[in-house]
PDB file of C-alpha atoms in Angstrom:
ATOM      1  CA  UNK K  36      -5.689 -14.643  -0.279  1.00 77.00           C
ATOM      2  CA  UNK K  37      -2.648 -14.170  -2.473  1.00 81.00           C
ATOM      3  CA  UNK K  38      -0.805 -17.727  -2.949  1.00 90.00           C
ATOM      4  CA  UNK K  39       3.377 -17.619  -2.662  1.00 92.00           C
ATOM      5  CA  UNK K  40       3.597 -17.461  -6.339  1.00 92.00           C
ATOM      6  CA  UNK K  41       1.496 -14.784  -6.563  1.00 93.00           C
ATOM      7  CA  UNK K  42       3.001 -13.033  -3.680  1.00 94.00           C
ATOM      8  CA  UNK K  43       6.645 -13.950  -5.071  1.00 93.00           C
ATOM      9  CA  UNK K  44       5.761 -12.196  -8.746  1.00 94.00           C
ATOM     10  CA  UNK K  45       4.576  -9.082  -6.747  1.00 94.00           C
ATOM     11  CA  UNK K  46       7.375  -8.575  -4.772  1.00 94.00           C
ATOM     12  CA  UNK K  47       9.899  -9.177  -7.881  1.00 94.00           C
ATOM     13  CA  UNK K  48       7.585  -6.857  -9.735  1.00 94.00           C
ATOM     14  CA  UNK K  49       7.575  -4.149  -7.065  1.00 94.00           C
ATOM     15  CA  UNK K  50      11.336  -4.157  -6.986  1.00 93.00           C
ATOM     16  CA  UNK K  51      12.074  -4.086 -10.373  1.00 93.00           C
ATOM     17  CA  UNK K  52       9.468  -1.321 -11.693  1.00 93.00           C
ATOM     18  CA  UNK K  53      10.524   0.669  -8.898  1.00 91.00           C
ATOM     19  CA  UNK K  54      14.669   0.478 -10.842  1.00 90.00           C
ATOM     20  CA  UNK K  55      13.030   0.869 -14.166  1.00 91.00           C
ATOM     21  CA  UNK K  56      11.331   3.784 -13.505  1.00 88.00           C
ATOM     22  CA  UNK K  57      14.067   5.347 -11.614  1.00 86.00           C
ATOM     23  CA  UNK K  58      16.834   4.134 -13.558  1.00 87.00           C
ATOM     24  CA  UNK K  59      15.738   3.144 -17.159  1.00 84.00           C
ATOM     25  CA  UNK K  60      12.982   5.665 -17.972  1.00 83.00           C
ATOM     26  CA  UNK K  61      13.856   9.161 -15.841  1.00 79.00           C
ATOM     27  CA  UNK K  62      12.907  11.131 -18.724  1.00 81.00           C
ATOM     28  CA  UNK K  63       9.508  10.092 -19.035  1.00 78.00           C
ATOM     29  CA  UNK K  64       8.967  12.513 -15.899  1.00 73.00           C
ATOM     30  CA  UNK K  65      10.918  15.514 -16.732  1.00 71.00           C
ATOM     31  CA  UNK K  66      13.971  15.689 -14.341  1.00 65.00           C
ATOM     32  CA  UNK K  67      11.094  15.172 -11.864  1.00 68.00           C
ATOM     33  CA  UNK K  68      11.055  12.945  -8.951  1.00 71.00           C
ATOM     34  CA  UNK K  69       9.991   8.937 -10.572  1.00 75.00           C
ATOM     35  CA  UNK K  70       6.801   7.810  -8.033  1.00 81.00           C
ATOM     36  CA  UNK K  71       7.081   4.938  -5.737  1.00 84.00           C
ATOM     37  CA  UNK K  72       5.542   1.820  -6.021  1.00 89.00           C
ATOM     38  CA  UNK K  73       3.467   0.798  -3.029  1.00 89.00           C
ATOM     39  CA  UNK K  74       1.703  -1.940  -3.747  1.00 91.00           C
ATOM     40  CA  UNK K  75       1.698  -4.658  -6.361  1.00 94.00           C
ATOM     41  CA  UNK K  76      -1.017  -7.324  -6.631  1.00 94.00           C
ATOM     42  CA  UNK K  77      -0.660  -9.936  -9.270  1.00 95.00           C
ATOM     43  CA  UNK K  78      -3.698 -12.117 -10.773  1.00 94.00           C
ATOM     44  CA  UNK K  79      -3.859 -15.999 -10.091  1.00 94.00           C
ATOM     45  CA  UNK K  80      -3.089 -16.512 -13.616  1.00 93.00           C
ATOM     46  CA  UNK K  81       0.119 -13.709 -13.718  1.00 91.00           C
ATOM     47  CA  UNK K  82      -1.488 -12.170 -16.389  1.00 93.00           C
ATOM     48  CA  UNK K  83      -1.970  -8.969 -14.723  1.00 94.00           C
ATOM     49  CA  UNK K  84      -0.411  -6.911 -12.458  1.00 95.00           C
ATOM     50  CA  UNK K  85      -2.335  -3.905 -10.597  1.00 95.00           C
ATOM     51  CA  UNK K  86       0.925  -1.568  -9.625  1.00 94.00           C
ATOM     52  CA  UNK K  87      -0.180   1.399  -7.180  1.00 92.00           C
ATOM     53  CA  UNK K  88       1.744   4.218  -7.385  1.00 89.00           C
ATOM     54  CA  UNK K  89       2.595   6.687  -4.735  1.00 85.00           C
ATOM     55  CA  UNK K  90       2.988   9.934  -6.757  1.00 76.00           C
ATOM     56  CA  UNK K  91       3.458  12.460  -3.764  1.00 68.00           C
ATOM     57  CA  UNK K  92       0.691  15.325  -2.744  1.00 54.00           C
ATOM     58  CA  UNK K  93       0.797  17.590  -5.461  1.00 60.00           C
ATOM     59  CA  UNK K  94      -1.692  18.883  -8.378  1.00 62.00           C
ATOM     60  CA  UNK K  95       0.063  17.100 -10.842  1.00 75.00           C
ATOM     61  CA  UNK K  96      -0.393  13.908  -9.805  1.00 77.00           C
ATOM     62  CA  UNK K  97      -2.951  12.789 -12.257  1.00 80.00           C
ATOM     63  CA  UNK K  98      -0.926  14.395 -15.272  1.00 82.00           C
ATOM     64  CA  UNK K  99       2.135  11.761 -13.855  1.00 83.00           C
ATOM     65  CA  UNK K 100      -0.569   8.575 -13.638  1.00 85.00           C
ATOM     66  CA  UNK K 101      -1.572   9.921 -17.260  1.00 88.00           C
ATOM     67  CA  UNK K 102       2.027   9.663 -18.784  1.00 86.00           C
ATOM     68  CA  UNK K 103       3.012   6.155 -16.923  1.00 88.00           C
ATOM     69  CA  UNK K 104      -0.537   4.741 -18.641  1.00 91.00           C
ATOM     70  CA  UNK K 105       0.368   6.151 -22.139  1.00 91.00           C
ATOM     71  CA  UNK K 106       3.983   4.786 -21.824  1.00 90.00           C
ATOM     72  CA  UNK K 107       3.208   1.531 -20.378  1.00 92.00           C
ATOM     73  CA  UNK K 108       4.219  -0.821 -22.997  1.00 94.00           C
ATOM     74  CA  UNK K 109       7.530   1.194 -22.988  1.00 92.00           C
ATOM     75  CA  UNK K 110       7.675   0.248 -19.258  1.00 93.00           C
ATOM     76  CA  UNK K 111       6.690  -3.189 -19.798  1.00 94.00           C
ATOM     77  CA  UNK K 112       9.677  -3.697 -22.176  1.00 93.00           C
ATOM     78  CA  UNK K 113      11.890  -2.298 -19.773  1.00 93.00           C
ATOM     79  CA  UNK K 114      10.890  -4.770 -17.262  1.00 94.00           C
ATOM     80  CA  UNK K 115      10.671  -7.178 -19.333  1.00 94.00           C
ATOM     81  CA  UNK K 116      14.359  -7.110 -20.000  1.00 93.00           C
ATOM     82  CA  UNK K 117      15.121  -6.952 -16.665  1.00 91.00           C
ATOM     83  CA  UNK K 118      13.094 -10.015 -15.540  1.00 92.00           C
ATOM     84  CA  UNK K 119      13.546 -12.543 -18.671  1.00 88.00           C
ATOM     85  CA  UNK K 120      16.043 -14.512 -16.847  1.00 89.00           C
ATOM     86  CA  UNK K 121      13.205 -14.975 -13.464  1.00 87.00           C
ATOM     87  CA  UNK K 122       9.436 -14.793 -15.161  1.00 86.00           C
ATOM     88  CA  UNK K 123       8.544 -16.761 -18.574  1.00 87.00           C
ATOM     89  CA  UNK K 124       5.999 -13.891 -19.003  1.00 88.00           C
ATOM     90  CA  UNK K 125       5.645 -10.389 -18.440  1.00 92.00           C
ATOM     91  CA  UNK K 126       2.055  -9.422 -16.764  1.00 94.00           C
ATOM     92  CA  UNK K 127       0.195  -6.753 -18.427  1.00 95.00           C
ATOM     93  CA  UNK K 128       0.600  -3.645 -15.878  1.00 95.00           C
ATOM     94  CA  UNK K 129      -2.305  -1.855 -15.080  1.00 94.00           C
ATOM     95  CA  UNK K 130      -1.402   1.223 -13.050  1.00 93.00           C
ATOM     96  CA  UNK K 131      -3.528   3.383 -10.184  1.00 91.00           C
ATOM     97  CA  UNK K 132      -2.777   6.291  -7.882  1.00 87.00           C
ATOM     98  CA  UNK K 133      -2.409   5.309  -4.198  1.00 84.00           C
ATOM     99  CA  UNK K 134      -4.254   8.284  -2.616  1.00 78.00           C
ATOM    100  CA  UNK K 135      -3.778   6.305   0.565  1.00 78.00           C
ATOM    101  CA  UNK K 136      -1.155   9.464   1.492  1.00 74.00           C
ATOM    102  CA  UNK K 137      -3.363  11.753   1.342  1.00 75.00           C
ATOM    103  CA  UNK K 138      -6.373   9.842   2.847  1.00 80.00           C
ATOM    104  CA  UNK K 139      -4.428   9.811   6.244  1.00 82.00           C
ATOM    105  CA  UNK K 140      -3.194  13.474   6.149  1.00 82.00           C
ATOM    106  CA  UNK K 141      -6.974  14.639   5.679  1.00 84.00           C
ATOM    107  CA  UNK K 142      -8.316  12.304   8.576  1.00 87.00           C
ATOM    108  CA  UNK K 143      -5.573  13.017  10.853  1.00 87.00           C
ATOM    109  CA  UNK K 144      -6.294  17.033  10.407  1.00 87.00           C
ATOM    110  CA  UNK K 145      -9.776  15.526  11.065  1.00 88.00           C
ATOM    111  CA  UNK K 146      -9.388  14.125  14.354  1.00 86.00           C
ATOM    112  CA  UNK K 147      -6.741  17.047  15.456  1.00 86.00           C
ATOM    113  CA  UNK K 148     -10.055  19.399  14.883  1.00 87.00           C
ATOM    114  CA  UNK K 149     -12.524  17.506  17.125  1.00 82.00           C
ATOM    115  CA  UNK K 150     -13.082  18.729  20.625  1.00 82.00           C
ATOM    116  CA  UNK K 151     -13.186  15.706  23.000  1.00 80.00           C
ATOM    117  CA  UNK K 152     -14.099  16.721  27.225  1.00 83.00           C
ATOM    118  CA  UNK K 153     -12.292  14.776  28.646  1.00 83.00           C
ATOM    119  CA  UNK K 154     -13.929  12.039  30.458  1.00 83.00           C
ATOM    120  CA  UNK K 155     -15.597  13.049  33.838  1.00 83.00           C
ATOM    121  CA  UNK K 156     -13.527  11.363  37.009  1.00 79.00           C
ATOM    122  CA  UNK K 157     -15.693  10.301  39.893  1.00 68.00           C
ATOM    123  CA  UNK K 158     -14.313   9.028  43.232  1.00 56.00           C
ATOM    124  CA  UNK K 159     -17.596   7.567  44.473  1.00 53.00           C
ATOM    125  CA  UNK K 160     -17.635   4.769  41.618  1.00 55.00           C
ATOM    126  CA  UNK K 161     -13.571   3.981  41.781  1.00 55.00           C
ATOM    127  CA  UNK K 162     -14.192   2.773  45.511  1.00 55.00           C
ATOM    128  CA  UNK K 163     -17.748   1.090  44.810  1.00 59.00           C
ATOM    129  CA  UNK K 164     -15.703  -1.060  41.613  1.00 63.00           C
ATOM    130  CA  UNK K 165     -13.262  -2.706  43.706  1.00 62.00           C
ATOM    131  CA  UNK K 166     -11.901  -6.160  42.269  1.00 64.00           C
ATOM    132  CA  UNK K 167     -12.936  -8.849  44.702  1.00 68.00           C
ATOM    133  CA  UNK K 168     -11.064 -11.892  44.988  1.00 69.00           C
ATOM    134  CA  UNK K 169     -13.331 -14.824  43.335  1.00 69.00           C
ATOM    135  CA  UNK K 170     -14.241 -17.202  45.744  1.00 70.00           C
ATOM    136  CA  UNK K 171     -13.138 -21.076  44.872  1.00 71.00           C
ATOM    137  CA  UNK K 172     -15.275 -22.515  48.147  1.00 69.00           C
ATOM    138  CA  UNK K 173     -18.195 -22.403  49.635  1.00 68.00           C
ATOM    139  CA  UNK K 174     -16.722 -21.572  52.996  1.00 61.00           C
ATOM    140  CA  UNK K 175     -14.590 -18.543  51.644  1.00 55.00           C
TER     141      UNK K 175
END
């Protein structure tokens, strides 16, 4: 469980990266679309910050996660002077691909293939399951 500090650094973190790499560092992506940041999850210690990136369906997508990782000190600078007047240190960032998009696209085409019956409707057992009133007494 993440304590308030923790869960204070992530949410500063999340909103920041999300300006730098919109804002600050657009070319690093080509005139392309800058990924969202989903998550952020910062250690105990604030030394390290796991940042999950949303980075859209596409092919590309590990080509994008390869060029934030190579230009991650660039980022870290960035943030850095964007946050020097909140956090005495910069975590190191770490960065991952949320695939959590695509996880629930493939299982929802998953369960739109499956052929349920529907359930089979008997009268007989509606009338035998009647809710009876619980008796309190004896002489009820």
């Amino acid at each position: 469980m993440e304590s308030k500090r923790q869960q204070k650094m992530a949410s500063l973190l999340q909103q920041e990266l999300a300006q730098v790499l919109q804002r600050d560092l657009p070319h690093l992506f080509g005139g392309g679309l800058a990924p969202g940041i989903s998550l952020v999850r910062v250690t105990p210690d604030l030394g390290q910050a796991r940042v999950y990136l949303s980075l859209l369906l596409g092919s590309d997508a590990n080509d994008r996660l390869e060029i934030i990782q190579d230009n991650a000190k660039a980022i870290r600078q960035a943030l850095a002077k964007r946050i020097r007047q909140t956090a005495r240190v910069v975590p190191e960032l770490i960065f991952f691909h949320d695939d959590s998009a695509a996880y629930a696209a493939h299982m929802d085409q998953v369960l739109g293939t499956l052929d349920i019956p529907p359930a089979p409707k008997d009268d007989a057992d509606d009338e035998e399951q009647k809710p009876t009133r619980p008796r309190l007494f004896k002489g009820e």
